[in-house]
Every structure is written in structure tokens, then in C-alpha cells.
Coordinates of C-alpha atoms in Angstrom, one line a residue:
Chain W
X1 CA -21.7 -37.4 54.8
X2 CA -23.1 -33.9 55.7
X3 CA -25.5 -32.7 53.1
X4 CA -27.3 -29.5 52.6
X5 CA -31.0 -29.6 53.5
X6 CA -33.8 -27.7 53.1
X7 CA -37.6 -27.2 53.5
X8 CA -40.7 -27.1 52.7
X9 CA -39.6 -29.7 49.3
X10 CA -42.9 -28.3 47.9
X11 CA -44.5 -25.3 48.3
X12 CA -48.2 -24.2 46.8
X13 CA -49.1 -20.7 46.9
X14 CA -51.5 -17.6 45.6
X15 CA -50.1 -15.0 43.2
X16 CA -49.2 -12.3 45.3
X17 CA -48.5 -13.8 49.0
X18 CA -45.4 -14.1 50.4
X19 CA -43.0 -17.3 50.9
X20 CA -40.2 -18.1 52.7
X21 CA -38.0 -21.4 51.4
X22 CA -35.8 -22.6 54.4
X23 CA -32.1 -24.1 53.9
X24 CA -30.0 -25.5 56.4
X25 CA -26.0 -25.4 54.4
X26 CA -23.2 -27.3 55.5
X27 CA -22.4 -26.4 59.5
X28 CA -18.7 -25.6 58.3
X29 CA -19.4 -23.9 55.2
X30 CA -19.0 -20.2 54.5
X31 CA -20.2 -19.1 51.7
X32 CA -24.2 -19.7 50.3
X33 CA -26.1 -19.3 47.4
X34 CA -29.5 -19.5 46.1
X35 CA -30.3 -20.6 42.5
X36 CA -33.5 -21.7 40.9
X37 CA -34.6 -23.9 37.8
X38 CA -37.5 -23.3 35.8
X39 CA -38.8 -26.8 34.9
X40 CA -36.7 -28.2 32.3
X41 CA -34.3 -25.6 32.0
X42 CA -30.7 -24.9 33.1
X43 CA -30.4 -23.6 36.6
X44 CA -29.7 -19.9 37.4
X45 CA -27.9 -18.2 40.0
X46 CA -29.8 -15.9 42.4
X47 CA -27.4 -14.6 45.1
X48 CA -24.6 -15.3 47.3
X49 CA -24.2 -14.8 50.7
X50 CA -21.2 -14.5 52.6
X51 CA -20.2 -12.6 56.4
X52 CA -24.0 -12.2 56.8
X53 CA -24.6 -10.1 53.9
X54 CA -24.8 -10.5 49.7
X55 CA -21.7 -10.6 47.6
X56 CA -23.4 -11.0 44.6
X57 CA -26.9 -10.8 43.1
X58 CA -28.3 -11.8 39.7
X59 CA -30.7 -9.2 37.7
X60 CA -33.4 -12.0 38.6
X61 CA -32.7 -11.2 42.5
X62 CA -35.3 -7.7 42.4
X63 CA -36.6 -5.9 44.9
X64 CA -39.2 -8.8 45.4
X65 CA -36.9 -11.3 46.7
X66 CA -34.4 -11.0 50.0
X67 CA -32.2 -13.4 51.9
X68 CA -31.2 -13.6 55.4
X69 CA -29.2 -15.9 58.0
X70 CA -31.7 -15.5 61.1
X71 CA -29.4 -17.7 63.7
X72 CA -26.7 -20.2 63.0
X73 CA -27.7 -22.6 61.1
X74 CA -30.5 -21.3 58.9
X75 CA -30.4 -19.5 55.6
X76 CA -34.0 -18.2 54.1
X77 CA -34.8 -16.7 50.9
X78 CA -38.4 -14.6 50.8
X79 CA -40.1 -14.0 47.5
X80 CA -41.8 -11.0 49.0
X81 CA -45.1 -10.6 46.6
X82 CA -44.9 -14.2 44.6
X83 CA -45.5 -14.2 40.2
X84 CA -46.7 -16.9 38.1
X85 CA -43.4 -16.5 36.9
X86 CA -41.6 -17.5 39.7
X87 CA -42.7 -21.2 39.4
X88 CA -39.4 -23.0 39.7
X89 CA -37.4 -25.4 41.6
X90 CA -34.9 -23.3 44.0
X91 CA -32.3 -24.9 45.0
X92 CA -29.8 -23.7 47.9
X93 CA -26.0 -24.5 47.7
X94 CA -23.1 -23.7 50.1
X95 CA -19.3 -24.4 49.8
X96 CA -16.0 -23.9 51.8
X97 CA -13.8 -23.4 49.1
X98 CA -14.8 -24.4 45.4
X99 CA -17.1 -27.3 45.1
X100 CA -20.7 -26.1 45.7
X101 CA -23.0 -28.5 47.2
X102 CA -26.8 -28.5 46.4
X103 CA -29.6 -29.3 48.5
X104 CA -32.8 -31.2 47.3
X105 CA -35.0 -28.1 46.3
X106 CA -38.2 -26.4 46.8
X107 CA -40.6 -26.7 44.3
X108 CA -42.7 -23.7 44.1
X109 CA -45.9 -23.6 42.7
X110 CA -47.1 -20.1 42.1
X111 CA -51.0 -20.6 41.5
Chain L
X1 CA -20.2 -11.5 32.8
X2 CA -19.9 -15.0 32.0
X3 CA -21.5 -17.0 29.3
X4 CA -21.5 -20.8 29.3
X5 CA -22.9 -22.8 26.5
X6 CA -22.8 -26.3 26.2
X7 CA -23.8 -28.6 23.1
X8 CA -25.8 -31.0 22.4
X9 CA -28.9 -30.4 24.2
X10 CA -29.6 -34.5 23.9
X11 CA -27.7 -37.2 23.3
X12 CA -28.4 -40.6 22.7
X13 CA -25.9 -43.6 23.1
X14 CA -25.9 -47.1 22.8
X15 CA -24.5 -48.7 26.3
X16 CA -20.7 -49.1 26.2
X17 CA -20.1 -46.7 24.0
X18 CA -18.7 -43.4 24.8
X19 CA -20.2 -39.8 25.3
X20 CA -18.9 -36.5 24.6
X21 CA -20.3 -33.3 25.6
X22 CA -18.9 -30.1 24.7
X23 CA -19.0 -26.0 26.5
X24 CA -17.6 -23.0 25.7
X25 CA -17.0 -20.2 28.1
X26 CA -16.6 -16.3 27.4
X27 CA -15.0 -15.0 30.4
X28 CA -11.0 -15.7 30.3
X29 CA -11.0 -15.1 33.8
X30 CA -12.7 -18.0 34.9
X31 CA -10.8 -20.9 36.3
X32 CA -12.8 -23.1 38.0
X33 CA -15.8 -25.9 35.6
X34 CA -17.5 -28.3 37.5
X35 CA -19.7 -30.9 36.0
X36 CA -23.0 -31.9 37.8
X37 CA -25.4 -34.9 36.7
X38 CA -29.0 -34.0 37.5
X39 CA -31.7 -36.9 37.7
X40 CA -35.0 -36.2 37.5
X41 CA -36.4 -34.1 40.2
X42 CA -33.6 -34.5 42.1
X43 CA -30.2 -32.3 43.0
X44 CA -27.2 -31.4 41.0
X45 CA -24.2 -33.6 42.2
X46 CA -20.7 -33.1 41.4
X47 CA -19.0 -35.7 39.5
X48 CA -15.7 -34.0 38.1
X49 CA -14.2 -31.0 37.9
X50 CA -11.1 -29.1 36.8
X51 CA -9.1 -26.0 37.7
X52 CA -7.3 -24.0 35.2
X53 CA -3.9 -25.2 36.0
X54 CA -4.7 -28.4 34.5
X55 CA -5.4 -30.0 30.7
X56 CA -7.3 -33.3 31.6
X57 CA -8.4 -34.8 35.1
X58 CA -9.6 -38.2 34.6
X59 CA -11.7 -40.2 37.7
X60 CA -12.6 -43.8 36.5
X61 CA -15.1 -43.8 33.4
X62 CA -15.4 -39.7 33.6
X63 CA -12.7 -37.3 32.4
X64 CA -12.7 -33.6 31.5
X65 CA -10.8 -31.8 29.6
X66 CA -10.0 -28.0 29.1
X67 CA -8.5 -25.2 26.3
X68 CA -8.0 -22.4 27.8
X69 CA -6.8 -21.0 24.8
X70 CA -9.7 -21.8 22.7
X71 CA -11.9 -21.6 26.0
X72 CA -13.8 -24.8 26.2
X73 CA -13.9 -27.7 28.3
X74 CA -15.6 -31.2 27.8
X75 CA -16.7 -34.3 29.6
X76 CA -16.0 -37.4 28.5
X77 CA -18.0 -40.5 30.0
X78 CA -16.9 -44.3 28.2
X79 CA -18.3 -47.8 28.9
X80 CA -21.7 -45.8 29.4
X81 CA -24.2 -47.4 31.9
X82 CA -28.1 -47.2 31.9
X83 CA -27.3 -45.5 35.0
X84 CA -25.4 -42.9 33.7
X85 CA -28.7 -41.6 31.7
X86 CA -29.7 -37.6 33.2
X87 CA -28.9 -34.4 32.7
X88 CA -25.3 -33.2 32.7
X89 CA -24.6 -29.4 33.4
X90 CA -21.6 -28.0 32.8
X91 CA -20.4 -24.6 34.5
X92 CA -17.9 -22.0 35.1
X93 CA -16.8 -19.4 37.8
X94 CA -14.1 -17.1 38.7
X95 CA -12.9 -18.5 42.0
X96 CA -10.5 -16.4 42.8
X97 CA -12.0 -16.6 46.1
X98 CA -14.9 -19.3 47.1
X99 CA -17.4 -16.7 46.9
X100 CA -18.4 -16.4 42.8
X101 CA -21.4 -17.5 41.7
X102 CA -21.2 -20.7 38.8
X103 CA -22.3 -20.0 35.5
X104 CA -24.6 -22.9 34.1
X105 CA -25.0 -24.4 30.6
X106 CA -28.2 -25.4 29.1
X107 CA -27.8 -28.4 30.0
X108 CA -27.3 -32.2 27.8
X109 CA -29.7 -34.7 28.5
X110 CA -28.3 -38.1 28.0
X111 CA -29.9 -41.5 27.0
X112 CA -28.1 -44.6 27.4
X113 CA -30.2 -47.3 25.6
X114 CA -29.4 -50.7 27.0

């Protein structure tokens, strides 16, 4: 069964440097979405993606943060300057029509 | 926009006995409240969900139901299994197109105790 994948599972990183967490959705699917989870808390929608551009953002998704689909497969999301704050587990998720499928996370580790 | 909240926070059952857990919604336009079980450190799966133009969907030992009307919708798990212990989120979307973003609960972490 296709799953969503993505990479790196863990990342470790200085206050103030910029990351890039990798997802590969579904080949078929159309639509995709980042959310993140702040260690025992509920999870928390980020943005949507859809025809190469955003169709909906959270007030979480500032200036700091940015998504793109670089080629075909790919689907990134950069935290431009990183915050303590942003310590979570993000999680990508695509669907073709209503059930979202999640991939295994990154956990980022904002040092 | 929407609001999901979802009660209790933990429960703890005896195995084979039934589980309950209950959300509310705020936005009447949503019509679409999947139900993921989360293990620890690992992904949200789906297990069940339901679309407005139904009451109750049932899939072996898990069934949900929903009021529209009183806007809430719970998931029901009998003949509970050690395995069954994790974290159940409940949320909520308008998908009136596959695009909309889901609305989570807080989440209901559940102990089966063998």
C-alpha cells in the first residue's frame, strides 16, 4: 500500500538556522498539507497546498515558514530562521478526496 | 473557524469492556470527522470516519456516531484489546472540496488494562 514518506525523521538544529523537512505524498494525490505536534499535544494544521500554490494557511504558518513542490514528487516545508518554539513533530499528509493520510514525521529539535 | 473539543483527555478501561469518547464541533458547516489512533511516536492512522449524511457507521469493534443537530460525534470501541491502548483524535473539516484543512481535538489517551 502506498504510504506518504518523508525525511530527515529527526532533525537537530541551532536557534536561528534554517531547515528544510522533505515529504514525498501519495504519487496520485492532489492535495497536501503540513501539520505539526508539540510533544504531547494535539496536532495542528499548518498549510495546504494544492495546484502548486497555498489554499489555506494557519496563523502559526508566519513569515518564517514557506512550502514548495520543487519537481514531481517532492513537497518541502522551510522554517526560515528556526525558534525554540518550534520544537515539534511535523507531520506531512496528502489526500485525493477526503481521507488524509499522514506520513511518519520529523522530529525537530530546536537547540 | 472551527473548534473541536473532545472529552476525556484519558481514559482507562478494563479489557473487554467498552470505550466511549465524546467531541463537539462549532462550525455547522463541517461534514466530514475522521478518527485517528496515534501510538507513541508514531503517525496518525485513520480507523473510521463519517460524513454528514449519515447517523452511525459501524466497522467491526469501532463505530461512530454523529448529531448534527446537537453537533457532536463519538467513537465507540467494545471488546477493548491491549492493543487498542493510544491516543485517539477526533476531527472535523468542511469538505466541500478535498482541499480543507481538519480541525483536531486534544486528543483521549486510552489504557486498556489487561
Amino acid at each position: 500500500e502506498p504510504e506518504v514518506t518523508q525525511t530527515p525523521s529527526h532533525q537537530v538544529t541551532q536557534m536561528g538556522q534554517e531547515v528544510i523537512l522533505r515529504c514525498v505524498p501519495i504519487s496520485n494525490h492532489l492535495y497536501f498539507y503540513w501539520y505539526r505536534q508539540i510533544l504531547g499535544q494535539k496536532v495542528e494544521f499548518l498549510v495546504s497546498f494544492y495546484n502548486n500554490e497555498i489554499s489555506e494557511k494557519s496563523e502559526i504558518f508566519d513569515d518564517q515558514f514557506s512550502v514548495e513542490r520543487p519537481d514531481g514528487s517532492n513537497f518541502t516545508l522551510k522554517i526560515r530562521s528556526t525558534k525554540l518554539e518550534d520544537s515539534a513533530m511535523y507531520f506531512c499528509a496528502s489526500t485525493a478526496d477526503n481521507e488524509q493520510f499522514f506520513g511518519p514525521g520529523t522530529r525537530l529539535t530546536v537547540l | 473557524g472551527e473548534n473541536v473539543e473532545q472529552h476525556p483527555s484519558t481514559l482507562s478501561v478494563q479489557e473487554g469492556d467498552s470505550a466511549v469518547i465524546k467531541c463537539t464541533y462549532s462550525d455547522s458547516a463541517s461534514n466530514y470527522f475522521p478518527w485517528y489512533k496515534q501510538e507513541l511516536g508514531k503517525r496518525p492512522q485513520l480507523i473510521i470516519d463519517i460524513r454528514s449524511n449519515v447517523g452511525e457507521k459501524k466497522d467491526q469493534r469501532i463505530a461512530v456516531t454523529l448529531n448534527k443537530t446537537a453537533k457532536h460525534f463519538s467513537l465507540h470501541i467494545t471488546e477493548t484489546q491491549p492493543e487498542d491502548s493510544a491516543v485517539y483524535f477526533c476531527a472535523a473539516t468542511s469538505n466541500n472540496n478535498a482541499g480543507n484543512m481538519l480541525t483536531f481535538g486534544g486528543g483521549t489517551r486510552l489504557m486498556v488494562k489487561p
